[in-house]
Amino acid sequence: MDFILKNDCLNIDWNCVSQTLRKVGMANFAADIHQKAFENSHTVVFVFDEEKLIGFGRAISDGVYQAALYDIAVLPEYQGKGIGRMIINNIVKSLPMCNFILYASPGKEKFYERLNFRKMNTGMALFQKASDMTEKGFTV
Ligand SMILES: CC(C)(COP(=O)(O)OP(=O)(O)OC[C@H]1O[C@@H](n2cnc3c(N)ncnc32)[C@H](O)[C@@H]1OP(=O)(O)O)[C@@H](O)C(=O)NCCC(=O)NCCS
């Protein structure tokens, strides 16, 4: 199957972004909030099967040496076909000098390990909903 990658936010259906995040169990907000988050990101990638948005991801970055990945998601029916790898590789390639950090959804660490990410020993987070994040398994 051939998939189309797009690296800008033009003509994106933000409701679809929100619904996809909800479908895969990730934090989701109103469509305009996701629009703002993606438009304010350094690098974005959207993957299409013909006209259908099937996956996406974004990096916030200084564009020089540090970057963080967010909202990496692939529609359930398209998972396991190499699309997640394609999204990460596309973002990493566009910021070639950068270190990348992220926090994986609990249970998704192995996906990132397959792509050469390594667990951090000293990662720290100041979350808005700190106790929720502990309950969900993100923090100790
Ligand atoms: C995690 C996610 C983005 C992976 O996307 P995907 O398209 O299914 O992954 P790929 O097919 O590109 O897989 C790449 C490699 O990772 C492995 N992999 C993918 N998901 C995995 C998992 N949950 N556990 C272990 N390995 C996994 C694949 O087997 C493949 O290995 P290979 O190199 O041996 O072939 C996708 O499953 C998803 O959207 N999940 C729900 C949302 C989510 O949790 N996103 C991550 C937030 S941090």
CSV table of N, CA and C and ligand atoms in Angstrom, one decimal:
chain,number,residue,atom,x,y,z
A,1,MET,N,0.8,-1.2,0.0
A,1,MET,CA,0.0,0.0,0.0
A,1,MET,C,0.9,1.3,0.0
A,2,ASP,N,0.5,2.2,-0.8
A,2,ASP,CA,1.3,3.5,-0.9
A,2,ASP,C,0.6,4.5,0.0
A,3,PHE,N,1.3,5.1,0.9
A,3,PHE,CA,0.8,6.2,1.7
A,3,PHE,C,1.4,7.5,1.4
A,4,ILE,N,0.6,8.6,1.6
A,4,ILE,CA,1.1,9.9,1.2
A,4,ILE,C,1.4,10.6,2.5
A,5,LEU,N,2.6,11.2,2.6
A,5,LEU,CA,3.0,12.0,3.7
A,5,LEU,C,3.0,13.5,3.4
A,6,LYS,N,2.5,14.2,4.4
A,6,LYS,CA,2.3,15.7,4.2
A,6,LYS,C,3.0,16.4,5.4
A,7,ASN,N,3.8,17.4,5.2
A,7,ASN,CA,4.5,18.1,6.3
A,7,ASN,C,4.0,19.5,6.5
A,8,ASP,N,2.8,19.7,6.3
A,8,ASP,CA,2.2,21.0,6.7
A,8,ASP,C,0.8,20.8,7.2
A,9,CYS,N,0.2,21.9,7.7
A,9,CYS,CA,-1.1,21.8,8.4
A,9,CYS,C,-2.3,22.3,7.5
A,10,LEU,N,-2.0,22.5,6.2
A,10,LEU,CA,-3.0,23.0,5.3
A,10,LEU,C,-4.1,21.9,5.1
A,11,ASN,N,-5.3,22.3,5.1
A,11,ASN,CA,-6.5,21.4,4.8
A,11,ASN,C,-6.6,20.2,5.7
A,12,ILE,N,-6.1,20.3,6.9
A,12,ILE,CA,-6.2,19.1,7.8
A,12,ILE,C,-7.6,19.2,8.5
A,13,ASP,N,-8.2,18.0,8.6
A,13,ASP,CA,-9.5,17.9,9.3
A,13,ASP,C,-9.2,17.7,10.8
A,14,TRP,N,-9.2,18.8,11.6
A,14,TRP,CA,-8.8,18.8,13.0
A,14,TRP,C,-9.8,18.0,13.8
A,15,ASN,N,-11.0,17.9,13.4
A,15,ASN,CA,-11.9,17.0,14.1
A,15,ASN,C,-11.5,15.5,14.0
A,16,CYS,N,-10.9,15.2,12.8
A,16,CYS,CA,-10.4,13.8,12.6
A,16,CYS,C,-9.2,13.6,13.5
A,17,VAL,N,-8.4,14.6,13.7
A,17,VAL,CA,-7.2,14.5,14.5
A,17,VAL,C,-7.7,14.2,16.0
A,18,SER,N,-8.6,15.0,16.4
A,18,SER,CA,-9.2,14.8,17.8
A,18,SER,C,-9.8,13.4,18.0
A,19,GLN,N,-10.6,13.0,16.9
A,19,GLN,CA,-11.3,11.7,17.0
A,19,GLN,C,-10.3,10.5,17.0
A,20,THR,N,-9.2,10.7,16.2
A,20,THR,CA,-8.2,9.6,16.1
A,20,THR,C,-7.5,9.5,17.5
A,21,LEU,N,-7.1,10.6,18.1
A,21,LEU,CA,-6.5,10.5,19.4
A,21,LEU,C,-7.4,9.9,20.4
A,22,ARG,N,-8.7,10.2,20.3
A,22,ARG,CA,-9.6,9.6,21.3
A,22,ARG,C,-9.7,8.1,21.0
A,23,LYS,N,-9.8,7.7,19.7
A,23,LYS,CA,-9.9,6.3,19.3
A,23,LYS,C,-8.7,5.5,19.8
A,24,VAL,N,-7.5,6.1,19.8
A,24,VAL,CA,-6.3,5.3,20.2
A,24,VAL,C,-6.0,5.5,21.7
A,25,GLY,N,-6.9,6.2,22.4
A,25,GLY,CA,-6.7,6.3,23.9
A,25,GLY,C,-5.7,7.3,24.3
A,26,MET,N,-5.5,8.3,23.5
A,26,MET,CA,-4.5,9.4,23.9
A,26,MET,C,-5.3,10.6,24.3
A,27,ALA,N,-4.6,11.5,25.0
A,27,ALA,CA,-5.2,12.8,25.4
A,27,ALA,C,-5.8,13.5,24.2
A,28,ASN,N,-7.1,13.9,24.3
A,28,ASN,CA,-7.7,14.6,23.2
A,28,ASN,C,-8.5,15.8,23.7
A,29,PHE,N,-8.5,16.8,22.8
A,29,PHE,CA,-9.2,18.1,23.2
A,29,PHE,C,-10.1,18.5,22.0
A,30,ALA,N,-10.7,19.7,22.1
A,30,ALA,CA,-11.5,20.2,21.0
A,30,ALA,C,-10.5,20.4,19.7
A,31,ALA,N,-11.1,20.3,18.5
A,31,ALA,CA,-10.4,20.3,17.3
A,31,ALA,C,-9.4,21.5,17.2
A,32,ASP,N,-9.9,22.7,17.6
A,32,ASP,CA,-9.1,23.9,17.5
A,32,ASP,C,-7.9,23.9,18.4
A,33,ILE,N,-7.9,23.2,19.5
A,33,ILE,CA,-6.8,23.1,20.4
A,33,ILE,C,-5.7,22.3,19.7
A,34,HIS,N,-6.1,21.2,19.0
A,34,HIS,CA,-5.1,20.4,18.3
A,34,HIS,C,-4.5,21.2,17.1
A,35,GLN,N,-5.4,21.9,16.5
A,35,GLN,CA,-4.9,22.7,15.4
A,35,GLN,C,-3.8,23.7,15.8
A,36,LYS,N,-4.0,24.3,17.0
A,36,LYS,CA,-3.0,25.2,17.5
A,36,LYS,C,-1.7,24.5,17.9
A,37,ALA,N,-1.9,23.3,18.5
A,37,ALA,CA,-0.7,22.6,18.9
A,37,ALA,C,0.1,22.1,17.7
A,38,PHE,N,-0.5,21.7,16.6
A,38,PHE,CA,0.2,21.3,15.4
A,38,PHE,C,0.8,22.5,14.7
A,39,GLU,N,0.0,23.5,14.6
A,39,GLU,CA,0.5,24.7,13.9
A,39,GLU,C,1.7,25.4,14.6
A,40,ASN,N,1.7,25.2,15.9
A,40,ASN,CA,2.8,25.8,16.7
A,40,ASN,C,4.0,24.9,16.9
A,41,SER,N,3.9,23.7,16.3
A,41,SER,CA,5.0,22.8,16.3
A,41,SER,C,6.1,23.1,15.3
A,42,HIS,N,7.3,22.6,15.5
A,42,HIS,CA,8.3,22.8,14.5
A,42,HIS,C,8.1,22.0,13.3
A,43,THR,N,7.8,20.7,13.5
A,43,THR,CA,7.7,19.7,12.4
A,43,THR,C,6.4,18.9,12.6
A,44,VAL,N,5.7,18.8,11.6
A,44,VAL,CA,4.4,18.0,11.6
A,44,VAL,C,4.5,17.0,10.5
A,45,VAL,N,3.8,15.8,10.7
A,45,VAL,CA,3.7,14.9,9.6
A,45,VAL,C,2.3,14.3,9.7
A,46,PHE,N,1.6,14.2,8.6
A,46,PHE,CA,0.3,13.6,8.5
A,46,PHE,C,0.4,12.6,7.4
A,47,VAL,N,-0.2,11.4,7.6
A,47,VAL,CA,-0.2,10.3,6.7
A,47,VAL,C,-1.6,10.0,6.1
A,48,PHE,N,-1.7,9.9,4.9
A,48,PHE,CA,-3.0,9.6,4.2
A,48,PHE,C,-2.9,8.3,3.4
A,49,ASP,N,-4.1,7.7,3.5
A,49,ASP,CA,-4.4,6.6,2.5
A,49,ASP,C,-5.4,7.2,1.5
A,50,GLU,N,-4.9,7.6,0.4
A,50,GLU,CA,-5.6,8.4,-0.6
A,50,GLU,C,-6.1,9.7,0.2
A,51,GLU,N,-7.4,9.9,0.4
A,51,GLU,CA,-7.9,11.1,1.0
A,51,GLU,C,-8.0,11.0,2.5
A,52,LYS,N,-7.8,9.7,3.0
A,52,LYS,CA,-8.2,9.5,4.4
A,52,LYS,C,-6.9,9.7,5.3
A,53,LEU,N,-7.1,10.5,6.4
A,53,LEU,CA,-6.1,10.7,7.3
A,53,LEU,C,-6.0,9.5,8.3
A,54,ILE,N,-4.8,8.9,8.2
A,54,ILE,CA,-4.7,7.6,9.0
A,54,ILE,C,-3.6,7.6,10.1
A,55,GLY,N,-2.8,8.7,10.1
A,55,GLY,CA,-1.8,8.8,11.2
A,55,GLY,C,-1.1,10.2,11.2
A,56,PHE,N,-0.5,10.5,12.3
A,56,PHE,CA,0.2,11.8,12.3
A,56,PHE,C,1.2,11.8,13.5
A,57,GLY,N,1.9,12.9,13.5
A,57,GLY,CA,2.9,13.1,14.7
A,57,GLY,C,3.4,14.5,14.6
A,58,ARG,N,4.0,15.0,15.6
A,58,ARG,CA,4.6,16.3,15.6
A,58,ARG,C,5.8,16.4,16.5
A,59,ALA,N,6.7,17.4,16.3
A,59,ALA,CA,7.8,17.6,17.2
A,59,ALA,C,7.8,19.1,17.5
A,60,ILE,N,8.0,19.4,18.8
A,60,ILE,CA,8.3,20.8,19.2
A,60,ILE,C,9.8,20.8,19.3
A,61,SER,N,10.4,21.9,18.9
A,61,SER,CA,11.9,21.9,18.8
A,61,SER,C,12.5,23.3,18.7
A,62,ASP,N,13.7,23.5,19.1
A,62,ASP,CA,14.4,24.7,18.8
A,62,ASP,C,15.0,24.7,17.4
A,63,GLY,N,14.9,23.6,16.7
A,63,GLY,CA,15.3,23.5,15.3
A,63,GLY,C,16.8,23.3,15.2
A,64,VAL,N,17.5,23.2,16.3
A,64,VAL,CA,18.9,23.1,16.2
A,64,VAL,C,19.5,21.8,16.9
A,65,TYR,N,19.2,21.7,18.3
A,65,TYR,CA,19.7,20.6,18.9
A,65,TYR,C,18.8,19.8,19.9
A,66,GLN,N,17.6,20.4,20.1
A,66,GLN,CA,16.7,19.6,21.0
A,66,GLN,C,15.3,19.6,20.4
A,67,ALA,N,14.6,18.4,20.6
A,67,ALA,CA,13.3,18.2,20.0
A,67,ALA,C,12.5,17.2,20.9
A,68,ALA,N,11.2,17.4,20.9
A,68,ALA,CA,10.4,16.4,21.7
A,68,ALA,C,9.2,16.0,20.8
A,69,LEU,N,8.9,14.7,20.9
A,69,LEU,CA,7.8,14.2,20.0
A,69,LEU,C,6.5,14.1,20.8
A,70,TYR,N,5.4,14.4,20.1
A,70,TYR,CA,4.1,14.4,20.7
A,70,TYR,C,3.1,13.9,19.6
A,71,ASP,N,1.9,13.4,20.2
A,71,ASP,CA,0.8,13.0,19.4
A,71,ASP,C,1.1,12.1,18.2
A,72,ILE,N,1.9,11.1,18.5
A,72,ILE,CA,2.2,10.1,17.5
A,72,ILE,C,1.1,9.0,17.5
A,73,ALA,N,0.3,8.9,16.4
A,73,ALA,CA,-0.8,8.0,16.5
A,73,ALA,C,-1.2,7.5,15.1
A,74,VAL,N,-1.6,6.3,15.0
A,74,VAL,CA,-2.0,5.6,13.8
A,74,VAL,C,-3.3,5.0,14.0
A,75,LEU,N,-4.3,5.1,13.1
A,75,LEU,CA,-5.6,4.5,13.3
A,75,LEU,C,-5.5,3.0,13.5
A,76,PRO,N,-6.2,2.5,14.5
A,76,PRO,CA,-6.1,1.0,14.8
A,76,PRO,C,-6.0,0.1,13.6
A,77,GLU,N,-6.9,0.3,12.6
A,77,GLU,CA,-6.9,-0.6,11.5
A,77,GLU,C,-5.7,-0.5,10.6
A,78,TYR,N,-4.9,0.6,10.8
A,78,TYR,CA,-3.7,0.7,10.0
A,78,TYR,C,-2.4,0.4,10.8
A,79,GLN,N,-2.5,0.1,12.1
A,79,GLN,CA,-1.4,-0.2,12.9
A,79,GLN,C,-0.7,-1.5,12.4
A,80,GLY,N,0.6,-1.6,12.7
A,80,GLY,CA,1.4,-2.8,12.4
A,80,GLY,C,1.8,-2.9,10.9
A,81,LYS,N,1.7,-1.8,10.2
A,81,LYS,CA,2.0,-1.8,8.8
A,81,LYS,C,3.3,-0.9,8.5
A,82,GLY,N,3.9,-0.5,9.5
A,82,GLY,CA,5.1,0.4,9.4
A,82,GLY,C,4.9,1.9,9.3
A,83,ILE,N,3.6,2.3,9.6
A,83,ILE,CA,3.3,3.7,9.4
A,83,ILE,C,3.8,4.5,10.6
A,84,GLY,N,3.8,3.9,11.8
A,84,GLY,CA,4.4,4.6,13.0
A,84,GLY,C,5.8,4.8,12.8
A,85,ARG,N,6.5,3.8,12.3
A,85,ARG,CA,8.0,4.0,12.0
A,85,ARG,C,8.2,5.1,10.9
A,86,MET,N,7.3,5.1,9.9
A,86,MET,CA,7.4,6.1,8.8
A,86,MET,C,7.3,7.6,9.4
A,87,ILE,N,6.3,7.7,10.4
A,87,ILE,CA,6.1,9.0,11.0
A,87,ILE,C,7.3,9.5,11.8
A,88,ILE,N,7.9,8.6,12.6
A,88,ILE,CA,9.0,8.9,13.4
A,88,ILE,C,10.2,9.2,12.5
A,89,ASN,N,10.5,8.3,11.6
A,89,ASN,CA,11.7,8.6,10.7
A,89,ASN,C,11.6,9.9,9.9
A,90,ASN,N,10.4,10.2,9.5
A,90,ASN,CA,10.2,11.5,8.7
A,90,ASN,C,10.5,12.7,9.6
A,91,ILE,N,10.0,12.6,10.9
A,91,ILE,CA,10.3,13.8,11.8
A,91,ILE,C,11.8,13.8,12.1
A,92,VAL,N,12.4,12.7,12.4
A,92,VAL,CA,13.8,12.6,12.8
A,92,VAL,C,14.7,13.1,11.7
A,93,LYS,N,14.3,12.7,10.5
A,93,LYS,CA,15.1,13.2,9.3
A,93,LYS,C,15.1,14.7,9.1
A,94,SER,N,14.0,15.3,9.5
A,94,SER,CA,13.8,16.7,9.3
A,94,SER,C,14.6,17.6,10.3
A,95,LEU,N,15.1,16.9,11.4
A,95,LEU,CA,15.8,17.6,12.4
A,95,LEU,C,17.1,16.8,12.7
A,96,PRO,N,18.0,16.7,11.7
A,96,PRO,CA,19.0,15.7,11.8
A,96,PRO,C,20.1,15.9,12.9
A,97,MET,N,20.2,17.2,13.4
A,97,MET,CA,21.2,17.4,14.5
A,97,MET,C,20.6,17.3,15.9
A,98,CYS,N,19.3,16.9,16.0
A,98,CYS,CA,18.6,17.0,17.3
A,98,CYS,C,18.6,15.8,18.1
A,99,ASN,N,18.7,16.0,19.4
A,99,ASN,CA,18.3,14.9,20.4
A,99,ASN,C,16.8,14.9,20.4
A,100,PHE,N,16.2,13.7,20.6
A,100,PHE,CA,14.7,13.6,20.7
A,100,PHE,C,14.3,13.0,22.0
A,101,ILE,N,13.4,13.6,22.6
A,101,ILE,CA,12.8,12.9,23.8
A,101,ILE,C,11.3,12.8,23.7
A,102,LEU,N,10.7,11.9,24.5
A,102,LEU,CA,9.3,11.8,24.5
A,102,LEU,C,8.9,11.0,25.7
A,103,TYR,N,7.6,11.0,26.0
A,103,TYR,CA,7.2,10.0,27.0
A,103,TYR,C,6.1,9.1,26.3
A,104,ALA,N,6.4,7.8,26.4
A,104,ALA,CA,5.6,6.8,25.7
A,104,ALA,C,4.3,6.6,26.5
A,105,SER,N,3.2,6.3,25.8
A,105,SER,CA,2.1,5.8,26.5
A,105,SER,C,2.5,4.5,27.1
A,106,PRO,N,2.0,4.2,28.4
A,106,PRO,CA,2.4,2.9,29.0
A,106,PRO,C,2.1,1.8,28.1
A,107,GLY,N,3.0,0.9,27.9
A,107,GLY,CA,2.8,-0.3,27.0
A,107,GLY,C,3.4,-0.1,25.6
A,108,LYS,N,3.7,1.2,25.2
A,108,LYS,CA,4.2,1.5,23.9
A,108,LYS,C,5.7,1.7,23.8
A,109,GLU,N,6.4,1.4,25.0
A,109,GLU,CA,7.8,1.6,25.0
A,109,GLU,C,8.6,0.8,24.0
A,110,LYS,N,8.1,-0.4,23.8
A,110,LYS,CA,8.8,-1.4,22.9
A,110,LYS,C,8.8,-0.8,21.4
A,111,PHE,N,7.7,-0.1,21.0
A,111,PHE,CA,7.7,0.5,19.7
A,111,PHE,C,8.9,1.4,19.5
A,112,TYR,N,9.1,2.3,20.5
A,112,TYR,CA,10.2,3.3,20.4
A,112,TYR,C,11.5,2.6,20.6
A,113,GLU,N,11.6,1.5,21.3
A,113,GLU,CA,12.9,0.8,21.4
A,113,GLU,C,13.2,0.2,20.0
A,114,ARG,N,12.2,-0.3,19.3
A,114,ARG,CA,12.5,-0.8,17.9
A,114,ARG,C,13.1,0.3,17.0
A,115,LEU,N,12.8,1.5,17.4
A,115,LEU,CA,13.3,2.6,16.6
A,115,LEU,C,14.5,3.3,17.2
A,116,ASN,N,15.2,2.5,18.1
A,116,ASN,CA,16.4,3.0,18.7
A,116,ASN,C,16.4,4.0,19.8
A,117,PHE,N,15.1,4.3,20.3
A,117,PHE,CA,15.0,5.1,21.5
A,117,PHE,C,15.4,4.3,22.7
A,118,ARG,N,16.0,4.9,23.7
A,118,ARG,CA,16.4,4.3,24.9
A,118,ARG,C,15.7,4.9,26.1
A,119,LYS,N,15.4,4.1,27.1
A,119,LYS,CA,14.8,4.7,28.3
A,119,LYS,C,15.7,5.6,29.0
A,120,MET,N,15.2,6.7,29.5
A,120,MET,CA,16.0,7.7,30.2
A,120,MET,C,16.0,7.4,31.7
A,121,ASN,N,17.1,7.6,32.3
A,121,ASN,CA,17.2,7.4,33.8
A,121,ASN,C,16.8,8.6,34.6
A,122,THR,N,16.9,9.7,34.0
A,122,THR,CA,16.7,11.0,34.8
A,122,THR,C,15.5,11.9,34.2
A,123,GLY,N,14.6,11.3,33.4
A,123,GLY,CA,13.5,12.1,32.9
A,123,GLY,C,12.6,12.6,34.1
A,124,MET,N,12.3,13.8,34.0
A,124,MET,CA,11.4,14.4,35.0
A,124,MET,C,10.3,15.2,34.3
A,125,ALA,N,9.1,15.2,35.0
A,125,ALA,CA,8.0,15.9,34.3
A,125,ALA,C,7.2,16.7,35.4
A,126,LEU,N,6.7,17.9,34.9
A,126,LEU,CA,5.8,18.7,35.8
A,126,LEU,C,4.5,18.7,35.0
A,127,PHE,N,3.6,17.8,35.3
A,127,PHE,CA,2.3,17.7,34.6
A,127,PHE,C,1.3,18.5,35.2
A,128,GLN,N,0.3,19.0,34.4
A,128,GLN,CA,-0.8,19.8,34.9
A,128,GLN,C,-1.7,18.9,35.8
A,129,LYS,N,-1.9,17.7,35.3
A,129,LYS,CA,-2.8,16.8,36.1
A,129,LYS,C,-1.9,15.7,36.7
A,130,ALA,N,-1.1,16.1,37.7
A,130,ALA,CA,0.0,15.2,38.2
A,130,ALA,C,-0.6,13.9,38.7
A,131,SER,N,-1.7,13.9,39.5
A,131,SER,CA,-2.1,12.6,40.0
A,131,SER,C,-2.7,11.7,39.0
A,132,ASP,N,-3.4,12.3,38.0
A,132,ASP,CA,-3.9,11.5,36.9
A,132,ASP,C,-2.8,10.8,36.1
A,133,MET,N,-1.7,11.5,35.9
A,133,MET,CA,-0.6,10.9,35.2
A,133,MET,C,0.1,9.8,36.0
A,134,THR,N,0.1,9.9,37.3
A,134,THR,CA,0.6,8.8,38.1
A,134,THR,C,-0.4,7.6,38.0
A,135,GLU,N,-1.7,7.9,38.1
A,135,GLU,CA,-2.7,6.9,38.0
A,135,GLU,C,-2.6,6.1,36.7
A,136,LYS,N,-2.3,6.9,35.6
A,136,LYS,CA,-2.2,6.2,34.3
A,136,LYS,C,-0.9,5.5,34.0
A,137,GLY,N,0.1,5.6,35.0
A,137,GLY,CA,1.3,4.9,34.8
A,137,GLY,C,2.4,5.7,34.2
A,138,PHE,N,2.3,7.0,34.0
A,138,PHE,CA,3.3,7.8,33.4
A,138,PHE,C,4.4,8.2,34.4
A,139,THR,N,4.0,8.4,35.7
A,139,THR,CA,5.0,8.9,36.7
A,139,THR,C,4.9,8.0,37.9
A,140,VAL,N,6.0,8.0,38.7
A,140,VAL,CA,6.0,7.3,39.9
A,140,VAL,C,5.6,8.1,41.1
B,1,LIG,C1,2.4,3.1,18.8
B,1,LIG,C2,2.0,3.3,17.3
B,1,LIG,C3,2.2,4.7,16.9
B,1,LIG,C4,2.9,2.4,16.4
B,1,LIG,O1,2.5,2.6,15.1
B,1,LIG,P1,2.5,1.3,14.1
B,1,LIG,O2,2.2,1.9,12.7
B,1,LIG,O3,1.5,0.3,14.6
B,1,LIG,O4,3.9,0.7,14.2
B,1,LIG,P2,4.9,0.1,13.1
B,1,LIG,O5,4.1,-0.8,12.3
B,1,LIG,O6,5.6,1.2,12.4
B,1,LIG,O7,5.9,-0.7,14.0
B,1,LIG,C5,7.3,-0.4,14.0
B,1,LIG,C6,8.0,-1.5,14.8
B,1,LIG,O8,7.6,-1.4,16.2
B,1,LIG,C7,6.9,-2.6,16.6
B,1,LIG,N1,5.8,-2.2,17.4
B,1,LIG,C8,4.8,-1.4,17.1
B,1,LIG,N2,3.9,-1.3,18.2
B,1,LIG,C9,4.5,-2.1,19.2
B,1,LIG,C10,4.0,-2.4,20.5
B,1,LIG,N3,2.9,-1.8,21.0
B,1,LIG,N4,4.8,-3.2,21.2
B,1,LIG,C11,6.0,-3.8,20.7
B,1,LIG,N5,6.4,-3.5,19.4
B,1,LIG,C12,5.6,-2.7,18.7
B,1,LIG,C13,6.5,-3.3,15.3
B,1,LIG,O9,6.3,-4.7,15.5
B,1,LIG,C14,7.6,-3.0,14.4
B,1,LIG,O10,8.7,-3.8,14.6
B,1,LIG,P3,9.7,-4.3,13.5
B,1,LIG,O11,10.7,-3.3,13.3
B,1,LIG,O12,10.2,-5.6,14.0
B,1,LIG,O13,8.8,-4.6,12.2
B,1,LIG,C15,0.5,2.9,17.1
B,1,LIG,O14,0.3,1.5,17.5
B,1,LIG,C16,-0.5,3.8,17.8
B,1,LIG,O15,-1.0,4.7,17.2
B,1,LIG,N6,-0.9,3.3,19.0
B,1,LIG,C17,-1.9,4.1,19.8
B,1,LIG,C18,-1.4,5.5,20.1
B,1,LIG,C19,-0.1,5.5,20.9
B,1,LIG,O16,0.0,4.8,21.9
B,1,LIG,N7,0.8,6.3,20.4
B,1,LIG,C20,2.1,6.4,21.1
B,1,LIG,C21,2.1,7.5,22.1
B,1,LIG,S1,3.6,7.7,22.9
